[in-house]
Structure formats: structure tokens, C-alpha cells
Amino acid sequence: EAGVTQFPSHSVIEKGQTVTLRCDPISGHDNLYWYRRVMGKEIKFLLHFVKESKQDESGMPNNRFLAERTGGTYSTLKVQPAELEDSGVYFCASSQARSSYNEQFFGPGTRLTVL
Amino acid sequence: GQSLEQPSEVTAVEGAIVQINCTYQTSGFYGLSWYQQHDGGAPTFLSYNALDGLEETGRFSSFLSRSDSYGYLLLQELQMKDSASYFCAVRERAGTALIFGKGTTLSVSS
């Protein structure tokens, strides 16, 4: 079974540019989460999809961040325009049904550097 | 507010036993999880406690005391490959996102 995949693995952009990160969850996983780890700090929640619907986007830092999950499959996270403080590692995770505990499977992350 | 506290670094030698503590303060509690991360790669699930007590999975065990808002990860018979970052994480309600601690860097030497 393929795990969670993310693309690209690294991205270096200049302040003011746009970047789009992609996450492909494990097939059949309805729950998809985006997290971010800024250097030296904890992994922080950004938002949660259940299928194609945004269940919780309370962690999104501001309106420069836009997440979508078309058709309830893969998800994209767009940062526009990027700022220096957006640098960090963006992780995607997926899990199965929410009625009972199911572990979240994480992707390898996208390392974003904004110069 | 929400906070999870764990030591920033732990060092040990091969074959030893190490315990990584985690105390949490959250508005809800559905379970405490532990994740391992090697060299900034994908965090990998290790264990989960929803009820008080000890859960054992091979060389790794995890403990929870809900009344103390406290848990720990116990790693036995340490190996060099156990050198990694270990994160405790709380889920406040079923299906919701994880709230992570800052992580503990474990260094195992020979």
C-alpha cells in the first residue's frame, strides 16, 4: 500500500512569489490534515479535510494560505504571496474514519524556504 | 491554552533504557500519541493511549495517567537506530487534528 506522498520535497522561492504544495493521501482515507513545522518549534495544525469539505481550518495563519481538496482525493495548499515567516516544513497526514481512533499517517513533508 | 511539555534532549547509550515524559494541558482529551521522526522525515506513529495504564509494543512502551495529565514513552534495549526526535501529541476529540509537543531529540551512542 502506498503511503502519503507530497510534492515537491523542497521549494525555494522569493518573497512575494506563489507556491503550491500537493499532498496525495493514502487511498480510501477520508481525513486529510495539513501541518507545519517552523524551525525549532512544534508541529502545528493548519487545517483538516473530511473528504472534500473543510472540517476545521482554525490553524490557517492568514488569508494568504488557500487549501483545496477537489473530489476528496489529493489536496493542494497554495501560499500567495509568500512571506519570509512562511518558511518551514509542511506535512500532510491522512487517516480513516473518525468514529474511533485511527492513527494519522504522515507524508515526508515539503521543505519551503522563502528568501 | 493548549500546551504539551517534553524534554528537548535526552542522551543514552546502546542497550540502556530511556523514558521521555510528556505533560499536557488541553481543553479536551481523547488520547495521547507518540511519533518518531528521523532526520526531519515523515513522523511515524509509535503508540497511542486513551486509557490509563501501560501499552507495550516490542521495545517501546507508553504510559498514561489522565488524572495527572501525564504520559511517557519508554524505550528499552536502545539501539543506534533509535536516535531520532520523539513527539507526544494529544487529540482533543475523535477525528480532530493532533496537538504536538516540541519534540525530544534522543541521541544514542555506542
mmCIF file of N, CA and C in Angstrom, chain A residues 25 28-33 47-55 68-75 95-98:
data_model
loop_
_atom_site.group_PDB
_atom_site.id
_atom_site.type_symbol
_atom_site.label_atom_id
_atom_site.label_comp_id
_atom_site.label_asym_id
_atom_site.label_seq_id
_atom_site.Cartn_x
_atom_site.Cartn_y
_atom_site.Cartn_z
ATOM 1 N N PRO A 25 -3.071 11.597 -0.299
ATOM 2 C CA PRO A 25 -3.235 10.752 0.892
ATOM 3 C C PRO A 25 -3.273 9.279 0.519
ATOM 4 N N GLY A 28 -8.459 5.873 0.022
ATOM 5 C CA GLY A 28 -9.538 5.469 0.918
ATOM 6 C C GLY A 28 -9.587 6.239 2.227
ATOM 7 N N HIS A 29 -8.580 7.052 2.482
ATOM 8 C CA HIS A 29 -8.581 7.852 3.707
ATOM 9 C C HIS A 29 -9.396 9.118 3.486
ATOM 10 N N ASP A 30 -10.476 9.261 4.267
ATOM 11 C CA ASP A 30 -11.323 10.435 4.126
ATOM 12 C C ASP A 30 -10.726 11.671 4.796
ATOM 13 N N ASN A 31 -9.980 11.434 5.876
ATOM 14 C CA ASN A 31 -9.417 12.562 6.626
ATOM 15 C C ASN A 31 -8.056 12.950 6.068
ATOM 16 N N LEU A 32 -7.886 14.235 5.836
ATOM 17 C CA LEU A 32 -6.603 14.755 5.378
ATOM 18 C C LEU A 32 -6.280 15.989 6.195
ATOM 19 N N TYR A 33 -5.080 16.019 6.723
ATOM 20 C CA TYR A 33 -4.643 17.111 7.588
ATOM 21 C C TYR A 33 -3.397 17.762 6.997
ATOM 22 N N LEU A 47 -5.020 22.768 8.845
ATOM 23 C CA LEU A 47 -6.437 22.506 8.574
ATOM 24 C C LEU A 47 -6.696 21.033 8.335
ATOM 25 N N HIS A 48 -7.976 20.700 8.342
ATOM 26 C CA HIS A 48 -8.453 19.323 8.286
ATOM 27 C C HIS A 48 -9.598 19.225 7.277
ATOM 28 N N PHE A 49 -9.435 18.302 6.333
ATOM 29 C CA PHE A 49 -10.495 17.980 5.382
ATOM 30 C C PHE A 49 -11.128 16.643 5.769
ATOM 31 N N VAL A 50 -12.433 16.566 5.612
ATOM 32 C CA VAL A 50 -13.102 15.275 5.586
ATOM 33 C C VAL A 50 -13.696 15.156 4.180
ATOM 34 N N LYS A 51 -13.152 14.232 3.444
ATOM 35 C CA LYS A 51 -13.429 14.147 2.004
ATOM 36 C C LYS A 51 -13.103 15.510 1.395
ATOM 37 N N GLU A 52 -14.042 16.130 0.684
ATOM 38 C CA GLU A 52 -13.703 17.402 0.037
ATOM 39 C C GLU A 52 -14.054 18.621 0.888
ATOM 40 N N SER A 53 -14.623 18.395 2.072
ATOM 41 C CA SER A 53 -15.080 19.508 2.905
ATOM 42 C C SER A 53 -14.045 19.897 3.951
ATOM 43 N N LYS A 54 -13.912 21.191 4.168
ATOM 44 C CA LYS A 54 -13.040 21.683 5.225
ATOM 45 C C LYS A 54 -13.749 21.507 6.560
ATOM 46 N N GLN A 55 -13.213 20.634 7.384
ATOM 47 C CA GLN A 55 -13.806 20.356 8.684
ATOM 48 C C GLN A 55 -13.363 21.380 9.722
ATOM 49 N N GLU A 68 -7.239 23.317 -0.884
ATOM 50 C CA GLU A 68 -8.355 22.710 -1.604
ATOM 51 C C GLU A 68 -8.182 21.198 -1.630
ATOM 52 N N ARG A 69 -9.298 20.528 -1.774
ATOM 53 C CA ARG A 69 -9.249 19.069 -1.917
ATOM 54 C C ARG A 69 -10.360 18.670 -2.887
ATOM 55 N N THR A 70 -10.065 18.818 -4.125
ATOM 56 C CA THR A 70 -11.033 18.570 -5.181
ATOM 57 C C THR A 70 -11.376 17.087 -5.272
ATOM 58 N N GLY A 71 -12.658 16.789 -5.231
ATOM 59 C CA GLY A 71 -13.091 15.406 -5.376
ATOM 60 C C GLY A 71 -12.751 14.527 -4.195
ATOM 61 N N GLY A 72 -12.258 15.125 -3.133
ATOM 62 C CA GLY A 72 -11.945 14.332 -1.945
ATOM 63 C C GLY A 72 -10.746 13.429 -2.086
ATOM 64 N N THR A 73 -9.902 13.712 -3.081
ATOM 65 C CA THR A 73 -8.707 12.880 -3.237
ATOM 66 C C THR A 73 -7.482 13.665 -2.794
ATOM 67 N N TYR A 74 -6.684 14.130 -3.754
ATOM 68 C CA TYR A 74 -5.482 14.857 -3.358
ATOM 69 C C TYR A 74 -5.846 16.257 -2.895
ATOM 70 N N SER A 75 -4.902 16.892 -2.208
ATOM 71 C CA SER A 75 -5.118 18.242 -1.713
ATOM 72 C C SER A 75 -3.956 19.134 -2.130
ATOM 73 N N SER A 95 -5.946 9.855 7.524
ATOM 74 C CA SER A 95 -6.428 8.786 8.390
ATOM 75 C C SER A 95 -7.807 8.344 7.924
ATOM 76 N N GLN A 96 -8.236 7.226 8.443
ATOM 77 C CA GLN A 96 -9.530 6.678 8.037
ATOM 78 C C GLN A 96 -10.672 7.307 8.820
ATOM 79 N N ALA A 97 -11.684 6.529 9.123
ATOM 80 C CA ALA A 97 -12.912 7.062 9.714
ATOM 81 C C ALA A 97 -12.669 7.726 11.052
ATOM 82 N N ARG A 98 -13.503 8.678 11.394
ATOM 83 C CA ARG A 98 -13.314 9.454 12.616
ATOM 84 C C ARG A 98 -14.093 8.880 13.787
#
